[in-house]
Structure formats: C-alpha cells, structure tokens
Short mmCIF file of C-alpha atoms and ligand atoms in Angstrom, two decimals:
data_model
loop_
_atom_site.label_atom_id
_atom_site.label_comp_id
_atom_site.label_asym_id
_atom_site.label_seq_id
_atom_site.Cartn_x
_atom_site.Cartn_y
_atom_site.Cartn_z
CA UNK A 19 -46.63 76.81 -53.48
CA UNK A 20 -43.56 75.21 -51.88
CA UNK A 21 -40.16 76.25 -53.08
CA UNK A 22 -41.45 78.88 -55.49
CA UNK A 23 -39.09 81.85 -55.40
CA UNK A 24 -41.81 84.31 -56.40
CA UNK A 25 -44.18 82.99 -53.70
CA UNK A 26 -41.31 83.57 -51.26
CA UNK A 27 -41.06 87.17 -52.44
CA UNK A 28 -44.81 87.58 -51.84
CA UNK A 29 -44.49 86.04 -48.36
CA UNK A 30 -41.54 88.41 -47.75
CA UNK A 31 -39.31 85.41 -47.05
CA UNK A 32 -36.81 86.79 -49.56
CA UNK A 33 -36.31 90.45 -50.41
CA UNK A 34 -37.38 92.25 -53.57
CA UNK A 35 -37.37 95.85 -54.68
CA UNK A 36 -41.11 96.40 -54.94
CA UNK A 37 -42.41 99.18 -57.19
CA UNK A 38 -46.17 98.51 -57.12
CA UNK A 39 -48.59 96.39 -55.12
CA UNK A 40 -52.33 95.91 -54.78
CA UNK A 41 -54.62 93.11 -53.59
CA UNK A 42 -53.93 90.92 -56.64
CA UNK A 43 -50.46 91.69 -58.00
CA UNK A 44 -46.92 92.61 -56.99
CA UNK A 45 -44.41 94.33 -59.26
CA UNK A 46 -40.68 94.46 -58.54
CA UNK A 47 -37.33 94.98 -60.21
CA UNK A 48 -35.81 92.04 -62.09
CA UNK A 49 -32.41 91.24 -60.49
CA UNK A 50 -30.99 90.23 -63.86
CA UNK A 51 -32.15 93.08 -66.10
CA UNK A 52 -31.90 92.74 -69.86
CA UNK A 53 -31.92 96.54 -69.80
CA UNK A 54 -31.59 98.50 -66.53
CA UNK A 55 -35.06 99.29 -65.21
CA UNK A 56 -36.47 95.86 -66.25
CA UNK A 57 -39.42 94.98 -63.99
CA UNK A 58 -41.66 91.97 -63.37
CA UNK A 59 -45.32 91.75 -62.39
CA UNK A 60 -46.70 88.62 -60.74
CA UNK A 61 -50.03 87.56 -59.24
CA UNK A 62 -50.03 87.23 -55.44
CA UNK A 63 -51.64 83.82 -55.84
CA UNK A 64 -49.53 81.12 -57.48
CA UNK A 65 -50.57 80.26 -61.05
CA UNK A 66 -48.64 78.76 -63.96
CA UNK A 67 -48.60 78.60 -66.95
CA UNK A 68 -50.81 81.13 -68.76
CA UNK A 69 -53.19 78.37 -69.86
CA UNK A 70 -53.95 77.57 -66.20
CA UNK A 71 -54.33 81.20 -65.10
CA UNK A 72 -57.79 82.80 -64.77
CA UNK A 73 -58.66 85.44 -67.36
CA UNK A 74 -59.15 88.14 -64.73
CA UNK A 75 -55.61 87.58 -63.45
CA UNK A 76 -54.21 87.76 -66.99
CA UNK A 77 -56.07 91.03 -67.46
CA UNK A 78 -54.78 92.40 -64.15
CA UNK A 79 -51.18 91.45 -64.99
CA UNK A 80 -51.32 93.24 -68.31
CA UNK A 81 -53.11 96.30 -66.96
CA UNK A 82 -50.30 96.55 -64.41
CA UNK A 83 -47.70 95.99 -67.14
CA UNK A 84 -49.17 98.98 -68.97
CA UNK A 85 -48.83 101.15 -65.84
CA UNK A 86 -45.19 100.11 -65.45
CA UNK A 87 -44.44 100.69 -69.14
CA UNK A 88 -45.87 104.21 -68.80
CA UNK A 89 -43.74 104.79 -65.70
CA UNK A 90 -40.61 103.58 -67.54
CA UNK A 91 -41.27 106.03 -70.33
CA UNK A 92 -41.96 108.91 -67.93
CA UNK A 93 -39.25 108.14 -65.37
CA UNK A 94 -36.45 106.99 -67.66
CA UNK A 95 -37.43 108.56 -70.97
CA UNK A 96 -37.66 105.08 -72.48
CA UNK A 97 -38.23 105.18 -76.25
CA UNK A 98 -40.04 101.82 -76.22
CA UNK A 99 -40.93 98.86 -74.01
CA UNK A 100 -40.90 95.09 -74.56
CA UNK A 101 -43.64 93.14 -72.74
CA UNK A 102 -42.75 89.43 -72.53
CA UNK A 103 -44.29 86.41 -70.87
CA UNK A 104 -42.66 82.97 -71.13
CA UNK A 105 -44.47 79.65 -70.64
CA UNK A 106 -42.63 76.37 -70.28
CA UNK A 107 -38.95 75.47 -70.36
CA UNK A 108 -38.99 75.32 -74.14
CA UNK A 109 -39.85 79.02 -74.14
CA UNK A 110 -36.95 79.89 -71.83
CA UNK A 111 -39.09 80.16 -68.69
CA UNK A 112 -37.01 79.70 -65.53
CA UNK A 113 -39.40 80.67 -62.73
CA UNK A 114 -42.64 78.68 -62.85
CA UNK A 115 -44.95 81.31 -61.34
CA UNK A 116 -46.59 83.34 -64.07
CA UNK A 117 -44.89 86.70 -64.59
CA UNK A 118 -44.82 89.45 -67.16
CA UNK A 119 -41.53 91.15 -68.04
CA UNK A 120 -41.61 94.89 -68.69
CA UNK A 121 -38.34 95.94 -70.32
CA UNK A 122 -37.62 99.59 -71.09
CA UNK A 123 -35.93 100.13 -74.44
CA UNK A 124 -33.80 103.00 -75.69
CA UNK A 125 -32.62 103.91 -79.15
CA UNK A 126 -29.20 102.27 -79.57
CA UNK A 127 -29.40 100.43 -76.23
CA UNK A 128 -27.34 97.65 -77.83
CA UNK A 129 -29.82 94.85 -77.14
CA UNK A 130 -30.87 92.67 -80.08
CA UNK A 131 -33.33 89.80 -79.85
CA UNK A 132 -32.11 86.66 -81.56
CA UNK A 133 -35.19 86.86 -83.78
CA UNK A 134 -34.61 85.10 -87.08
CA UNK A 135 -37.78 84.81 -89.16
CA UNK A 136 -38.16 81.53 -91.03
CA UNK A 137 -40.34 80.72 -94.02
CA UNK A 138 -43.04 78.15 -94.67
CA UNK A 139 -42.46 75.64 -97.46
CA UNK A 140 -45.60 77.01 -99.10
CA UNK A 141 -48.99 78.52 -98.22
CA UNK A 142 -50.53 75.06 -97.77
CA UNK A 143 -48.20 74.37 -94.88
CA UNK A 144 -49.17 77.63 -93.16
CA UNK A 145 -52.88 77.12 -93.88
CA UNK A 146 -52.79 73.62 -92.42
CA UNK A 147 -51.40 74.95 -89.15
CA UNK A 148 -53.93 77.81 -89.18
CA UNK A 149 -56.74 75.28 -89.65
CA UNK A 150 -55.57 73.24 -86.65
CA UNK A 151 -55.57 76.38 -84.52
CA UNK A 152 -59.01 77.46 -85.73
CA UNK A 153 -60.43 74.12 -84.68
CA UNK A 154 -59.32 74.85 -81.11
CA UNK A 155 -60.55 78.45 -80.96
P1 AMP B 1 -38.28 83.69 -67.00
O1 AMP B 1 -37.10 83.21 -67.80
O2 AMP B 1 -39.36 84.31 -67.85
O3 AMP B 1 -38.81 82.63 -66.07
O4 AMP B 1 -37.72 84.90 -66.14
C1 AMP B 1 -37.43 84.83 -64.78
C2 AMP B 1 -36.87 86.18 -64.38
O5 AMP B 1 -36.88 86.27 -62.96
C3 AMP B 1 -35.44 86.43 -64.84
O6 AMP B 1 -35.41 87.61 -65.62
C4 AMP B 1 -34.67 86.60 -63.52
O7 AMP B 1 -33.66 87.57 -63.60
C5 AMP B 1 -35.76 87.02 -62.56
N1 AMP B 1 -35.54 86.68 -61.17
C6 AMP B 1 -35.23 85.45 -60.66
N2 AMP B 1 -35.12 85.52 -59.32
C7 AMP B 1 -35.40 86.80 -58.97
C8 AMP B 1 -35.45 87.49 -57.72
N3 AMP B 1 -35.18 86.88 -56.57
N4 AMP B 1 -35.75 88.82 -57.73
C9 AMP B 1 -36.00 89.44 -58.90
N5 AMP B 1 -35.97 88.85 -60.11
C10 AMP B 1 -35.67 87.54 -60.14
ZN1 ZN B 2 -45.34 80.82 -56.77
#
C-alpha cells in the first residue's frame, strides 16, 4: 500500500529494529515506547482495520504477541504485559496498517491508563446494547 509507513518498514525502505520475523509477520521495537521495551507486531501484507483482516492473520499476530510477551518477561523481568490493538482514529490509531502493541509492565513503572469506568443509567440500557450486539453475532 502506498505511503504506509509499516509497509515501508517491511520493504526495508525505512529502518526498524526487528526482533522477530517469519513468512507472515514482522515484529520490531516501537520508536515511541509507552514503557521501554514496547514492541509492535504487524502482518507482512497490508490489512486494516481488524474487521477487514483474515482470521488466520489475527491468530498469527496474537500468537506472535504471546511470544514477545514471554520474551519481555524473561529478558526484562517484566511483571506484566499490556496487549493493545487500536482500530480507527476514534480509538487513537495513528498508523493504518494493523498492528498489535506489546508493552512490558513493571510494578511501580509510573504508567497509568486514563481508564475511567462509567455507569449505565440502568440495566435496561445495558441489556438493549447487549441485544443489538447479539443480533450481529
Ligand atoms: P497506533 O496509535 O496504535 O496507530 O500506534 C502506532 C505506533 O507506531 C505508535 O506507538 C508509534 O510510536 C509507532 N511507530 C510509528 N512509526 C514508527 C516507526 N517508524 N518505527 C517504529 N514504531 C513506529
Ligand atoms: Zn501497510
């Protein structure tokens, strides 16, 4: 895909610090780490967003994410790992080539997600949304 920065990394048109590669996926260090050691895994073929990506690629991305999470724990002594995958600008996605973030976490690493749980007005409101989802599943 033209002008896709991650396709350019795959084509070796721009550099990346690669940590893992096979026929389907490439994993490399994120240049703007939320926590040092933050890595990304991408498919070698351009897909985006998750809803347009074949199931076998989704599986491969997450199997690779598991390998990287294990490596972060073993190599860095990470106490935990966040696995994230953004879809669409509304979600905060900046690079429109599907990618999974693997972020090592440490006790007292100082990072806090801006995660503020809200409440439903009542159970009916939640059940109505659940019903709409069920119809699509
Ligand atoms: P997202 O907001 O989910 O689209 O995340 C895109 C991620 O790609 C960000 O964490 C960036 O730091 C990272 N990123 C962008 N360009 C590069 C690059 N050339 N090499 C490595 N990571 C990159
Ligand atoms: Zn691409």
